[in-house]
């Protein structure tokens, strides 16, 4: 991506210099997938996955304290932090424009929280194992920057646009929150069985993928930020975090009724649709049948 000279968002809380003591955490986009993948590769079952997720991050409390003498960050860590602030600024510019154009009111940007190892949010406490996540309770997205290394090493997904996709996806959940979609879906999920709740979860995740694509479309129009190969990086990432891809890779088969984020084909489809059209009105994941997704 071409990011030289771009502004950095000030809606950032850098908590990387804080020590934390957490009992548990909340789940996010990538971490639970990685926990599941590692568990299945070790011969574990779905029950083992649940137990491992609970052990590495479930709801609880955390205390954060500023440590004496902030640790030194590597050049790579500082570059990733700067990159994240630039991408967040891009989402602010794009979604402010879209909300105005579509008559959606004033766009209130989320806050990006950078943390190391453990963090506290309005949704509970979390460890880095659960990956990036969005909490509507405080309208913040949380990222331990080491997740980008995990993407490369454990999932084989790499590249600056792939990393930008992860951030834009979480911002997509914030857009869902502002438009009322997130709360409606969560309410419906609480009133149905697990299988149907999973189907609603898939629609939320695919919509966030679509919104990530919409952001990229408009960011490129504003800043000419997309370079050759960038879109393929994000599409490859979407493929490798598809539910079926991960389940089949880990155990040789998949269970569609357990999908919560969508198949590789679905994730790639909705990300690309958002990128190709830039039109939020085409984000119709909740209007499609299962076959049409």
C-alpha positions as a LaTeX table, in Angstrom:
\begin{tabular}{lrrr}
\hline
Residue & $x$ (\AA) & $y$ (\AA) & $z$ (\AA) \\
\hline
Unk1 & 0.00 & 0.00 & 0.00 \\
Unk2 & 1.06 & 3.59 & $-0.64$ \\
Unk3 & 0.90 & 5.28 & 2.76 \\
Unk4 & 3.69 & 7.83 & 2.62 \\
Unk5 & 2.63 & 11.24 & 3.91 \\
Unk6 & $-0.71$ & 10.00 & 5.26 \\
Unk7 & $-2.00$ & 11.35 & 8.57 \\
Unk8 & $-2.15$ & 9.20 & 11.69 \\
Unk9 & $-5.31$ & 8.93 & 13.80 \\
Unk10 & $-5.31$ & 10.42 & 17.28 \\
Unk11 & $-8.14$ & 8.12 & 18.37 \\
Unk12 & $-5.63$ & 5.66 & 19.78 \\
Unk13 & $-4.87$ & 4.42 & 23.27 \\
Unk14 & $-1.41$ & 2.90 & 23.48 \\
Unk15 & $-1.48$ & 0.57 & 26.45 \\
Unk16 & 1.57 & $-1.42$ & 25.42 \\
Unk17 & 3.49 & 0.04 & 28.35 \\
Unk18 & 1.04 & $-1.34$ & 30.87 \\
Unk19 & 1.36 & $-4.52$ & 32.89 \\
Unk20 & $-1.84$ & $-6.49$ & 33.27 \\
Unk21 & $-3.16$ & $-9.31$ & 35.37 \\
Unk22 & $-6.15$ & $-10.94$ & 33.74 \\
Unk23 & $-8.27$ & $-13.89$ & 34.77 \\
Unk24 & $-9.73$ & $-14.34$ & 31.29 \\
Unk25 & $-10.71$ & $-12.58$ & 28.04 \\
Unk26 & $-13.21$ & $-12.10$ & 25.24 \\
Unk27 & $-13.04$ & $-13.58$ & 21.76 \\
Unk28 & $-12.02$ & $-11.85$ & 18.56 \\
Unk29 & $-11.69$ & $-12.46$ & 14.83 \\
Unk30 & $-8.41$ & $-14.31$ & 14.64 \\
Unk31 & $-7.34$ & $-15.61$ & 18.02 \\
Unk32 & $-10.10$ & $-18.14$ & 18.57 \\
Unk33 & $-9.53$ & $-19.43$ & 15.04 \\
Unk34 & $-5.85$ & $-19.89$ & 15.77 \\
Unk35 & $-6.59$ & $-21.60$ & 19.11 \\
Unk36 & $-9.01$ & $-23.92$ & 17.31 \\
Unk37 & $-6.52$ & $-24.68$ & 14.56 \\
Unk38 & $-3.75$ & $-25.52$ & 17.00 \\
Unk39 & $-6.11$ & $-27.67$ & 19.08 \\
Unk40 & $-7.37$ & $-29.66$ & 16.10 \\
Unk41 & $-3.82$ & $-30.16$ & 14.81 \\
Unk42 & $-2.96$ & $-31.61$ & 18.20 \\
Unk43 & $-5.80$ & $-34.11$ & 17.88 \\
Unk44 & $-8.27$ & $-32.22$ & 20.06 \\
Unk45 & $-12.05$ & $-32.11$ & 19.71 \\
Unk46 & $-14.56$ & $-29.26$ & 19.65 \\
Unk47 & $-14.87$ & $-29.67$ & 23.40 \\
Unk48 & $-11.12$ & $-29.23$ & 23.73 \\
Unk49 & $-11.34$ & $-26.05$ & 21.66 \\
Unk50 & $-13.91$ & $-24.59$ & 24.05 \\
Unk51 & $-11.79$ & $-25.52$ & 27.04 \\
Unk52 & $-8.67$ & $-23.97$ & 25.51 \\
Unk53 & $-10.49$ & $-20.76$ & 24.63 \\
Unk54 & $-11.80$ & $-20.49$ & 28.18 \\
Unk55 & $-8.32$ & $-21.12$ & 29.56 \\
Unk56 & $-6.74$ & $-18.49$ & 27.31 \\
Unk57 & $-9.55$ & $-15.94$ & 27.34 \\
Unk58 & $-13.06$ & $-15.81$ & 28.79 \\
Unk59 & $-15.03$ & $-13.08$ & 30.54 \\
Unk60 & $-13.44$ & $-11.80$ & 33.70 \\
Unk61 & $-11.65$ & $-8.85$ & 35.21 \\
Unk62 & $-8.24$ & $-7.37$ & 34.67 \\
Unk63 & $-6.12$ & $-4.79$ & 36.40 \\
Unk64 & $-3.87$ & $-2.59$ & 34.31 \\
Unk65 & $-0.99$ & $-0.68$ & 35.80 \\
Unk66 & 1.64 & 1.51 & 34.21 \\
Unk67 & 4.99 & $-0.17$ & 34.71 \\
Unk68 & 8.05 & 1.76 & 35.86 \\
Unk69 & 10.13 & 2.57 & 32.80 \\
Unk70 & 8.25 & 1.83 & 29.60 \\
Unk71 & 9.88 & $-0.98$ & 27.69 \\
Unk72 & 11.63 & $-0.28$ & 24.43 \\
Unk73 & 9.74 & $-1.27$ & 21.32 \\
Unk74 & 11.46 & $-2.72$ & 18.30 \\
Unk75 & 11.52 & $-0.82$ & 15.04 \\
Unk76 & 9.06 & $-3.34$ & 13.58 \\
Unk77 & 6.65 & $-2.83$ & 16.50 \\
Unk78 & 6.78 & 0.94 & 16.08 \\
Unk79 & 6.23 & 0.66 & 12.34 \\
Unk80 & 3.20 & $-1.58$ & 12.89 \\
Unk81 & 1.80 & 0.89 & 15.43 \\
Unk82 & 2.25 & 3.76 & 12.96 \\
Unk83 & 0.73 & 1.65 & 10.18 \\
Unk84 & $-2.30$ & 0.90 & 12.35 \\
Unk85 & $-2.80$ & 4.58 & 13.15 \\
Unk86 & $-2.64$ & 5.45 & 9.44 \\
Unk87 & $-5.15$ & 2.76 & 8.48 \\
Unk88 & $-7.49$ & 3.87 & 11.27 \\
Unk89 & $-7.24$ & 7.46 & 10.00 \\
Unk90 & $-8.17$ & 6.21 & 6.55 \\
Unk91 & $-11.27$ & 4.49 & 7.92 \\
Unk92 & $-12.23$ & 7.73 & 9.67 \\
Unk93 & $-11.98$ & 9.72 & 6.45 \\
Unk94 & $-13.86$ & 7.14 & 4.38 \\
Unk95 & $-16.70$ & 6.43 & 6.78 \\
Unk96 & $-17.20$ & 10.12 & 7.59 \\
Unk97 & $-17.70$ & 10.71 & 3.86 \\
Unk98 & $-20.00$ & 7.71 & 3.38 \\
Unk99 & $-22.18$ & 8.54 & 6.39 \\
Unk100 & $-22.65$ & 12.06 & 5.05 \\
Unk101 & $-23.41$ & 10.89 & 1.53 \\
Unk102 & $-25.86$ & 8.21 & 2.66 \\
Unk103 & $-27.67$ & 10.37 & 5.21 \\
Unk104 & $-26.58$ & 8.19 & 8.12 \\
Unk105 & $-25.76$ & 11.09 & 10.39 \\
Unk106 & $-22.40$ & 11.91 & 11.90 \\
Unk107 & $-19.82$ & 9.16 & 11.91 \\
Unk108 & $-18.33$ & 8.70 & 15.37 \\
Unk109 & $-15.01$ & 6.88 & 14.98 \\
Unk110 & $-13.98$ & 4.08 & 17.30 \\
Unk111 & $-10.86$ & 4.18 & 19.44 \\
Unk112 & $-8.02$ & 1.81 & 18.65 \\
Unk113 & $-6.42$ & 0.25 & 21.72 \\
Unk114 & $-2.93$ & $-1.17$ & 21.26 \\
Unk115 & $-1.99$ & $-3.64$ & 23.98 \\
Unk116 & 0.47 & $-6.35$ & 24.83 \\
Unk117 & $-0.54$ & $-9.76$ & 26.15 \\
Unk118 & $-3.64$ & $-8.77$ & 28.15 \\
Unk119 & $-6.18$ & $-5.95$ & 28.22 \\
Unk120 & $-9.38$ & $-4.81$ & 29.87 \\
Unk121 & $-12.44$ & $-3.72$ & 27.88 \\
Unk122 & $-16.09$ & $-2.93$ & 28.59 \\
Unk123 & $-16.83$ & $-6.42$ & 27.21 \\
Unk124 & $-14.56$ & $-8.07$ & 29.74 \\
Unk125 & $-10.86$ & $-8.87$ & 29.92 \\
Unk126 & $-8.91$ & $-10.47$ & 27.11 \\
Unk127 & $-5.57$ & $-12.06$ & 26.40 \\
Unk128 & $-3.71$ & $-11.68$ & 23.12 \\
Unk129 & $-4.72$ & $-15.27$ & 22.30 \\
Unk130 & $-8.20$ & $-14.13$ & 21.25 \\
Unk131 & $-6.82$ & $-11.83$ & 18.56 \\
Unk132 & $-8.18$ & $-8.45$ & 17.40 \\
Unk133 & $-11.73$ & $-7.72$ & 18.55 \\
Unk134 & $-14.32$ & $-4.95$ & 18.66 \\
Unk135 & $-16.28$ & $-4.12$ & 21.81 \\
Unk136 & $-19.52$ & $-2.20$ & 21.27 \\
Unk137 & $-19.70$ & $-1.57$ & 25.03 \\
Unk138 & $-16.95$ & 1.05 & 24.77 \\
Unk139 & $-16.81$ & 1.41 & 20.95 \\
Unk140 & $-13.16$ & 0.41 & 20.85 \\
Unk141 & $-11.19$ & $-2.08$ & 18.81 \\
Unk142 & $-8.35$ & $-3.92$ & 20.49 \\
Unk143 & $-5.21$ & $-5.22$ & 18.83 \\
Unk144 & $-2.04$ & $-6.85$ & 20.10 \\
Unk145 & 0.30 & $-6.11$ & 17.20 \\
Unk146 & 1.95 & $-9.52$ & 17.58 \\
Unk147 & $-1.18$ & $-10.90$ & 15.88 \\
Unk148 & 0.20 & $-9.77$ & 12.54 \\
Unk149 & 3.24 & $-12.00$ & 13.07 \\
Unk150 & 0.90 & $-14.86$ & 13.98 \\
Unk151 & $-1.02$ & $-14.29$ & 10.75 \\
Unk152 & 2.18 & $-14.75$ & 8.80 \\
Unk153 & 3.65 & $-17.63$ & 10.78 \\
Unk154 & 0.55 & $-19.69$ & 11.60 \\
Unk155 & $-1.84$ & $-18.87$ & 8.77 \\
Unk156 & 0.54 & $-17.93$ & 5.98 \\
Unk157 & $-1.33$ & $-14.64$ & 5.48 \\
Unk158 & 1.01 & $-11.70$ & 5.01 \\
Unk159 & 1.23 & $-8.23$ & 3.48 \\
Unk160 & 0.31 & $-4.71$ & 4.52 \\
Unk161 & $-3.09$ & $-4.82$ & 2.84 \\
Unk162 & $-3.88$ & $-8.11$ & 4.58 \\
Unk163 & $-3.08$ & $-6.39$ & 7.89 \\
Unk164 & $-5.19$ & $-3.39$ & 6.87 \\
Unk165 & $-8.07$ & $-5.76$ & 6.10 \\
Unk166 & $-7.99$ & $-7.05$ & 9.68 \\
Unk167 & $-8.26$ & $-3.52$ & 11.09 \\
Unk168 & $-10.92$ & $-2.49$ & 8.56 \\
Unk169 & $-12.95$ & $-5.62$ & 9.39 \\
Unk170 & $-13.09$ & $-4.67$ & 13.08 \\
Unk171 & $-14.03$ & $-1.10$ & 12.11 \\
Unk172 & $-16.74$ & $-2.74$ & 9.99 \\
Unk173 & $-18.24$ & $-4.13$ & 13.20 \\
Unk174 & $-18.25$ & $-0.56$ & 14.54 \\
Unk175 & $-20.19$ & 0.55 & 11.45 \\
Unk176 & $-22.63$ & $-2.31$ & 12.15 \\
Unk177 & $-23.00$ & $-0.96$ & 15.67 \\
Unk178 & $-23.63$ & 2.62 & 14.55 \\
Unk179 & $-26.24$ & 1.53 & 12.01 \\
Unk180 & $-28.03$ & $-0.71$ & 14.52 \\
Unk181 & $-27.26$ & $-3.97$ & 12.75 \\
Unk182 & $-24.96$ & $-5.35$ & 15.43 \\
Unk183 & $-27.38$ & $-4.96$ & 18.34 \\
Unk184 & $-30.31$ & $-6.37$ & 16.33 \\
Unk185 & $-28.29$ & $-9.41$ & 15.33 \\
Unk186 & $-27.05$ & $-10.03$ & 18.87 \\
Unk187 & $-30.60$ & $-9.77$ & 20.21 \\
Unk188 & $-31.80$ & $-12.30$ & 17.63 \\
Unk189 & $-28.87$ & $-14.61$ & 18.41 \\
Unk190 & $-29.85$ & $-14.62$ & 22.08 \\
Unk191 & $-33.37$ & $-15.77$ & 21.20 \\
Unk192 & $-32.56$ & $-18.75$ & 19.00 \\
Unk193 & $-30.65$ & $-22.02$ & 19.07 \\
Unk194 & $-26.92$ & $-22.42$ & 18.54 \\
Unk195 & $-27.09$ & $-23.42$ & 14.88 \\
Unk196 & $-29.22$ & $-20.43$ & 13.89 \\
Unk197 & $-27.17$ & $-18.12$ & 16.10 \\
Unk198 & $-24.10$ & $-19.27$ & 14.20 \\
Unk199 & $-25.82$ & $-18.41$ & 10.92 \\
Unk200 & $-26.51$ & $-14.89$ & 12.17 \\
Unk201 & $-22.89$ & $-14.61$ & 13.28 \\
Unk202 & $-21.76$ & $-15.56$ & 9.77 \\
Unk203 & $-23.88$ & $-12.74$ & 8.33 \\
Unk204 & $-22.35$ & $-10.23$ & 10.73 \\
Unk205 & $-18.83$ & $-11.34$ & 9.86 \\
Unk206 & $-19.45$ & $-11.32$ & 6.11 \\
Unk207 & $-20.96$ & $-7.84$ & 6.39 \\
Unk208 & $-17.83$ & $-6.67$ & 8.24 \\
Unk209 & $-15.76$ & $-8.18$ & 5.41 \\
Unk210 & $-17.92$ & $-6.31$ & 2.90 \\
Unk211 & $-17.45$ & $-3.05$ & 4.81 \\
Unk212 & $-13.69$ & $-3.64$ & 4.81 \\
Unk213 & $-13.86$ & $-3.87$ & 1.03 \\
Unk214 & $-15.98$ & $-0.71$ & 0.84 \\
Unk215 & $-13.37$ & 1.12 & 2.91 \\
Unk216 & $-10.56$ & $-0.05$ & 0.60 \\
Unk217 & $-12.51$ & 1.10 & $-2.49$ \\
Unk218 & $-12.94$ & 4.63 & $-1.16$ \\
Unk219 & $-9.51$ & 4.83 & 0.45 \\
Unk220 & $-8.01$ & 4.10 & $-2.94$ \\
Unk221 & $-10.19$ & 6.78 & $-4.55$ \\
Unk222 & $-9.07$ & 9.33 & $-1.96$ \\
Unk223 & $-5.39$ & 8.47 & $-1.68$ \\
Unk224 & $-4.49$ & 6.11 & $-4.57$ \\
Unk225 & $-3.31$ & 3.73 & $-1.87$ \\
Unk226 & $-3.79$ & 0.36 & $-3.57$ \\
Unk227 & $-0.84$ & $-1.16$ & $-5.40$ \\
Unk228 & $-0.60$ & $-4.20$ & $-7.65$ \\
Unk229 & $-1.04$ & $-7.34$ & $-5.57$ \\
Unk230 & $-2.63$ & $-5.61$ & $-2.57$ \\
Unk231 & $-6.16$ & $-6.87$ & $-3.17$ \\
Unk232 & $-4.87$ & $-10.39$ & $-3.66$ \\
Unk233 & $-3.16$ & $-10.22$ & $-0.26$ \\
Unk234 & $-6.46$ & $-9.46$ & 1.44 \\
Unk235 & $-8.35$ & $-12.06$ & $-0.59$ \\
Unk236 & $-5.73$ & $-14.67$ & 0.30 \\
Unk237 & $-6.11$ & $-13.71$ & 3.95 \\
Unk238 & $-9.91$ & $-14.02$ & 3.70 \\
Unk239 & $-9.46$ & $-17.48$ & 2.19 \\
Unk240 & $-7.20$ & $-18.68$ & 4.97 \\
Unk241 & $-9.52$ & $-17.55$ & 7.77 \\
Unk242 & $-12.60$ & $-19.15$ & 6.25 \\
Unk243 & $-14.24$ & $-21.62$ & 8.63 \\
Unk244 & $-14.14$ & $-24.51$ & 6.16 \\
Unk245 & $-10.49$ & $-23.88$ & 5.23 \\
Unk246 & $-9.35$ & $-23.95$ & 8.85 \\
Unk247 & $-11.43$ & $-26.97$ & 9.82 \\
Unk248 & $-10.41$ & $-28.97$ & 6.77 \\
Unk249 & $-6.76$ & $-28.03$ & 7.23 \\
Unk250 & $-6.79$ & $-29.13$ & 10.84 \\
Unk251 & $-8.82$ & $-32.34$ & 10.70 \\
Unk252 & $-9.65$ & $-33.12$ & 7.08 \\
Unk253 & $-13.35$ & $-32.25$ & 7.18 \\
Unk254 & $-15.63$ & $-29.38$ & 8.17 \\
Unk255 & $-18.92$ & $-28.97$ & 10.03 \\
Unk256 & $-21.00$ & $-26.22$ & 8.37 \\
Unk257 & $-23.38$ & $-25.96$ & 11.33 \\
Unk258 & $-20.46$ & $-24.81$ & 13.48 \\
Unk259 & $-19.35$ & $-22.03$ & 11.11 \\
Unk260 & $-19.41$ & $-18.57$ & 12.72 \\
Unk261 & $-17.42$ & $-16.45$ & 10.24 \\
Unk262 & $-18.25$ & $-17.90$ & 6.83 \\
Unk263 & $-16.51$ & $-20.10$ & 4.29 \\
Unk264 & $-13.44$ & $-19.02$ & 2.38 \\
Unk265 & $-15.54$ & $-18.50$ & $-0.74$ \\
Unk266 & $-18.06$ & $-16.37$ & 1.15 \\
Unk267 & $-15.44$ & $-14.22$ & 2.83 \\
Unk268 & $-13.58$ & $-13.63$ & $-0.41$ \\
Unk269 & $-16.85$ & $-12.89$ & $-2.24$ \\
Unk270 & $-18.11$ & $-10.23$ & 0.15 \\
Unk271 & $-14.72$ & $-8.58$ & 0.61 \\
Unk272 & $-14.31$ & $-8.30$ & $-3.16$ \\
Unk273 & $-17.90$ & $-7.12$ & $-3.67$ \\
Unk274 & $-17.29$ & $-4.26$ & $-1.25$ \\
Unk275 & $-14.03$ & $-3.39$ & $-2.96$ \\
Unk276 & $-15.47$ & $-3.56$ & $-6.48$ \\
Unk277 & $-18.62$ & $-1.51$ & $-5.79$ \\
Unk278 & $-17.85$ & 0.75 & $-2.82$ \\
Unk279 & $-21.63$ & 0.82 & $-2.33$ \\
Unk280 & $-22.79$ & 0.09 & 1.22 \\
Unk281 & $-26.33$ & $-0.55$ & $-0.06$ \\
Unk282 & $-25.06$ & $-3.79$ & $-1.55$ \\
Unk283 & $-24.13$ & $-5.11$ & 1.87 \\
Unk284 & $-27.16$ & $-7.39$ & 1.96 \\
Unk285 & $-25.86$ & $-10.36$ & 3.94 \\
Unk286 & $-28.96$ & $-10.38$ & 6.13 \\
Unk287 & $-31.25$ & $-10.39$ & 3.11 \\
Unk288 & $-29.71$ & $-13.41$ & 1.38 \\
Unk289 & $-30.68$ & $-17.03$ & 1.79 \\
Unk290 & $-28.04$ & $-19.47$ & 2.97 \\
Unk291 & $-27.49$ & $-20.58$ & $-0.63$ \\
Unk292 & $-27.08$ & $-17.00$ & $-1.85$ \\
Unk293 & $-24.44$ & $-16.09$ & 0.70 \\
\hline
\end{tabular}
